């Protein structure tokens, strides 16, 4: 059974800090890994990482995929209070998403 | 371009009742999937539809069912509601297998 594990479960930082969120996976047939940000209800799509796209960057956020070691990280530099949210990692398994438990990030001024 | 629209936003039902939730995907998206989110279990896959056909189903009892219409809109039905069905139900659509999923804002179901 496919499994996605995220760490840490929660993180508290101050504005300006840099954070690294981890996502490890054990899957039978890797297709792609997705990162989402969930503030209140709707998870918002951040990145999609595949075998042909193992590094993505958008502003202060970046993500890499290590297919050999079976993990991905999401980096956020110069954090802002607006980055406070739950960050979800998910593996795409034949048209369904297998989610990790998420990392709750709290950024204080 | 409108996003994924879910209705209603909130629902309160009593045990034993049934409920129907609705999801309108982004225009042109033919794949619609449903997820249940609870504090204890996180986000869990319910089912996925493509061109009116259920292609994949999660590990939920038969009380949970769904369907998709020719315009790609989807409905999810839960019969004989239990207290444990209280959750945020999220719908997602995507343009194709090379794209990420876009989620709606969800329907918060409370069973009392």
Short mmCIF file of C-alpha atoms in Angstrom, two decimals:
data_model
loop_
_atom_site.label_atom_id
_atom_site.label_comp_id
_atom_site.label_asym_id
_atom_site.label_seq_id
_atom_site.Cartn_x
_atom_site.Cartn_y
_atom_site.Cartn_z
CA UNK A 1 0.00 0.00 0.00
CA UNK A 2 1.36 3.42 -0.98
CA UNK A 3 2.46 5.59 1.92
CA UNK A 4 3.38 9.27 2.24
CA UNK A 5 4.95 10.58 5.45
CA UNK A 6 5.53 14.24 6.25
CA UNK A 7 7.69 15.80 8.91
CA UNK A 8 7.68 17.67 11.11
CA UNK A 9 4.00 17.62 12.08
CA UNK A 10 4.19 21.25 13.12
CA UNK A 11 6.65 24.08 12.98
CA UNK A 12 6.71 27.51 14.62
CA UNK A 13 9.05 30.16 13.24
CA UNK A 14 9.48 33.92 13.12
CA UNK A 15 9.11 36.08 10.06
CA UNK A 16 12.24 36.04 7.95
CA UNK A 17 13.24 32.51 8.89
CA UNK A 18 13.82 29.81 6.28
CA UNK A 19 11.96 26.53 6.70
CA UNK A 20 12.31 23.08 5.17
CA UNK A 21 9.38 20.69 5.08
CA UNK A 22 9.95 17.01 4.40
CA UNK A 23 7.96 14.41 2.53
CA UNK A 24 9.05 10.78 2.16
CA UNK A 25 7.17 8.21 0.17
CA UNK A 26 6.93 4.48 -0.33
CA UNK A 27 5.00 3.72 -3.50
CA UNK A 28 4.81 0.80 -5.89
CA UNK A 29 4.83 2.86 -9.08
CA UNK A 30 6.00 6.44 -8.79
CA UNK A 31 4.22 8.88 -11.09
CA UNK A 32 4.37 12.35 -9.56
CA UNK A 33 4.42 14.18 -6.26
CA UNK A 34 2.32 17.24 -5.54
CA UNK A 35 2.63 19.96 -2.90
CA UNK A 36 -0.36 21.93 -1.65
CA UNK A 37 -0.94 24.78 0.79
CA UNK A 38 -4.14 24.65 2.84
CA UNK A 39 -5.09 27.75 4.81
CA UNK A 40 -8.77 27.33 5.56
CA UNK A 41 -10.54 25.00 3.22
CA UNK A 42 -9.37 24.59 -0.37
CA UNK A 43 -5.85 23.18 -0.75
CA UNK A 44 -3.99 25.41 -3.19
CA UNK A 45 -1.69 23.76 -5.72
CA UNK A 46 1.99 24.69 -5.36
CA UNK A 47 4.19 22.27 -7.31
CA UNK A 48 4.14 19.07 -9.30
CA UNK A 49 7.34 17.03 -9.38
CA UNK A 50 7.86 14.20 -11.82
CA UNK A 51 10.71 12.05 -13.08
CA UNK A 52 11.41 14.71 -15.71
CA UNK A 53 10.88 17.69 -13.42
CA UNK A 54 12.63 17.20 -10.11
CA UNK A 55 13.16 20.83 -9.14
CA UNK A 56 10.63 23.64 -9.11
CA UNK A 57 10.76 27.24 -7.90
CA UNK A 58 8.22 29.99 -7.51
CA UNK A 59 9.23 33.15 -5.70
CA UNK A 60 10.28 32.29 -2.16
CA UNK A 61 9.10 28.68 -2.49
CA UNK A 62 11.10 25.87 -4.03
CA UNK A 63 10.90 22.11 -4.05
CA UNK A 64 13.10 19.23 -5.07
CA UNK A 65 12.50 15.54 -5.59
CA UNK A 66 15.05 12.84 -4.82
CA UNK A 67 13.85 9.72 -6.64
CA UNK A 68 16.74 7.64 -5.39
CA UNK A 69 16.15 8.35 -1.71
CA UNK A 70 12.36 8.62 -2.15
CA UNK A 71 11.76 12.01 -0.64
CA UNK A 72 10.90 15.57 -1.49
CA UNK A 73 11.45 18.84 0.35
CA UNK A 74 9.64 22.14 0.23
CA UNK A 75 11.70 25.20 1.11
CA UNK A 76 10.28 28.56 2.05
CA UNK A 77 12.75 31.42 2.42
CA UNK A 78 12.14 34.75 4.17
CA UNK A 79 8.88 33.47 5.67
CA UNK A 80 5.93 35.82 6.12
CA UNK A 81 2.85 35.55 8.33
CA UNK A 82 0.86 34.80 5.19
CA UNK A 83 2.81 31.56 4.84
CA UNK A 84 1.05 30.19 7.93
CA UNK A 85 -0.89 27.15 6.73
CA UNK A 86 -0.88 23.38 6.53
CA UNK A 87 1.40 22.12 3.76
CA UNK A 88 0.36 18.85 2.18
CA UNK A 89 2.37 16.44 0.11
CA UNK A 90 0.60 13.87 -2.08
CA UNK A 91 1.56 11.08 -4.45
CA UNK A 92 -0.50 10.61 -7.60
CA UNK A 93 -1.49 6.95 -7.78
CA UNK A 94 -3.55 6.07 -10.84
CA UNK A 95 -5.86 9.07 -10.74
CA UNK A 96 -6.09 9.35 -6.97
CA UNK A 97 -4.00 11.29 -4.49
CA UNK A 98 -2.38 9.65 -1.47
CA UNK A 99 -1.81 12.44 1.05
CA UNK A 100 0.59 12.74 3.92
CA UNK A 101 -0.70 14.06 7.25
CA UNK A 102 0.59 17.55 6.50
CA UNK A 103 2.92 19.98 8.26
CA UNK A 104 1.32 22.86 10.13
CA UNK A 105 3.49 25.96 9.78
CA UNK A 106 2.95 28.97 12.01
CA UNK A 107 4.88 32.13 11.25
CA UNK A 108 4.89 34.80 13.95
CA UNK A 109 5.83 38.47 13.40
CA UNK B 1 -11.87 31.26 -15.41
CA UNK B 2 -14.12 29.99 -12.63
CA UNK B 3 -12.64 27.53 -10.16
CA UNK B 4 -14.11 24.35 -8.76
CA UNK B 5 -17.48 25.12 -7.18
CA UNK B 6 -18.95 23.07 -4.38
CA UNK B 7 -22.40 23.43 -2.89
CA UNK B 8 -23.60 23.76 -0.26
CA UNK B 9 -20.81 25.25 1.85
CA UNK B 10 -22.23 23.95 5.12
CA UNK B 11 -24.68 21.21 6.06
CA UNK B 12 -26.06 19.95 9.34
CA UNK B 13 -27.84 16.60 9.27
CA UNK B 14 -29.06 14.11 11.84
CA UNK B 15 -27.98 10.50 12.08
CA UNK B 16 -29.78 8.22 9.67
CA UNK B 17 -30.50 10.90 7.11
CA UNK B 18 -28.93 11.05 3.68
CA UNK B 19 -27.13 13.93 2.00
CA UNK B 20 -26.15 14.95 -1.53
CA UNK B 21 -23.18 17.20 -2.25
CA UNK B 22 -22.52 18.88 -5.57
CA UNK B 23 -19.34 19.76 -7.44
CA UNK B 24 -18.90 21.74 -10.66
CA UNK B 25 -15.38 21.35 -12.07
CA UNK B 26 -13.38 23.92 -13.97
CA UNK B 27 -14.72 24.25 -17.49
CA UNK B 28 -13.07 21.69 -19.74
CA UNK B 29 -11.93 19.43 -16.90
CA UNK B 30 -13.41 15.98 -17.30
CA UNK B 31 -11.81 14.33 -14.28
CA UNK B 32 -13.52 14.91 -10.92
CA UNK B 33 -12.49 13.30 -7.66
CA UNK B 34 -13.78 13.48 -4.09
CA UNK B 35 -11.92 13.47 -0.79
CA UNK B 36 -12.93 13.35 2.86
CA UNK B 37 -10.87 15.38 5.33
CA UNK B 38 -11.05 14.78 9.08
CA UNK B 39 -8.67 15.78 11.88
CA UNK B 40 -7.92 12.15 12.69
CA UNK B 41 -7.53 10.62 9.23
CA UNK B 42 -6.44 13.59 7.14
CA UNK B 43 -7.36 13.65 3.46
CA UNK B 44 -8.68 10.36 2.14
CA UNK B 45 -9.70 9.49 -1.40
CA UNK B 46 -13.35 8.63 -1.97
CA UNK B 47 -13.77 8.19 -5.73
CA UNK B 48 -12.82 9.55 -9.13
CA UNK B 49 -14.95 10.06 -12.23
CA UNK B 50 -14.02 10.64 -15.84
CA UNK B 51 -16.55 11.05 -18.63
CA UNK B 52 -19.39 9.82 -16.41
CA UNK B 53 -17.50 6.63 -15.43
CA UNK B 54 -16.17 5.83 -11.99
CA UNK B 55 -12.53 4.91 -12.58
CA UNK B 56 -11.33 4.52 -9.03
CA UNK B 57 -12.86 4.06 -5.60
CA UNK B 58 -11.38 4.44 -2.14
CA UNK B 59 -11.88 2.28 0.90
CA UNK B 60 -15.23 3.61 2.07
CA UNK B 61 -18.46 1.74 2.79
CA UNK B 62 -21.19 1.42 0.18
CA UNK B 63 -23.14 4.22 1.89
CA UNK B 64 -20.86 6.57 -0.02
CA UNK B 65 -21.70 6.83 -3.69
CA UNK B 66 -21.34 9.29 -6.50
CA UNK B 67 -22.01 10.02 -10.10
CA UNK B 68 -20.95 12.33 -12.87
CA UNK B 69 -23.15 13.97 -15.47
CA UNK B 70 -22.49 14.61 -19.13
CA UNK B 71 -21.47 18.22 -18.35
CA UNK B 72 -18.81 16.83 -15.94
CA UNK B 73 -20.64 18.07 -12.85
CA UNK B 74 -20.52 15.50 -10.09
CA UNK B 75 -22.60 14.63 -7.07
CA UNK B 76 -21.70 12.63 -4.01
CA UNK B 77 -24.31 10.93 -1.84
CA UNK B 78 -24.00 9.58 1.67
CA UNK B 79 -26.88 7.51 3.01
CA UNK B 80 -27.71 6.53 6.57
CA UNK B 81 -25.43 9.17 8.01
CA UNK B 82 -23.29 8.37 11.03
CA UNK B 83 -21.62 10.76 13.47
CA UNK B 84 -18.24 9.74 12.03
CA UNK B 85 -19.23 11.08 8.62
CA UNK B 86 -18.79 14.61 9.96
CA UNK B 87 -15.99 16.01 7.83
CA UNK B 88 -14.92 18.46 5.18
CA UNK B 89 -15.70 16.97 1.76
CA UNK B 90 -13.48 18.28 -0.99
CA UNK B 91 -13.89 17.95 -4.71
CA UNK B 92 -11.03 18.34 -7.18
CA UNK B 93 -10.76 18.48 -10.95
CA UNK B 94 -7.87 18.41 -13.36
CA UNK B 95 -7.26 18.95 -17.05
CA UNK B 96 -5.27 15.76 -17.59
CA UNK B 97 -2.71 13.42 -16.11
CA UNK B 98 0.12 15.92 -16.59
CA UNK B 99 -1.56 18.56 -14.47
CA UNK B 100 -2.14 19.11 -10.79
CA UNK B 101 -5.56 18.87 -9.19
CA UNK B 102 -7.54 22.05 -8.39
CA UNK B 103 -9.66 21.79 -5.28
CA UNK B 104 -12.93 23.44 -4.41
CA UNK B 105 -13.58 25.09 -1.04
CA UNK B 106 -15.40 22.04 0.21
CA UNK B 107 -18.64 21.24 1.98
CA UNK B 108 -18.49 21.08 5.76
CA UNK B 109 -20.87 18.32 6.85
CA UNK B 110 -21.85 18.01 10.50
CA UNK B 111 -23.87 15.00 11.62
CA UNK B 112 -25.64 15.36 14.96
#
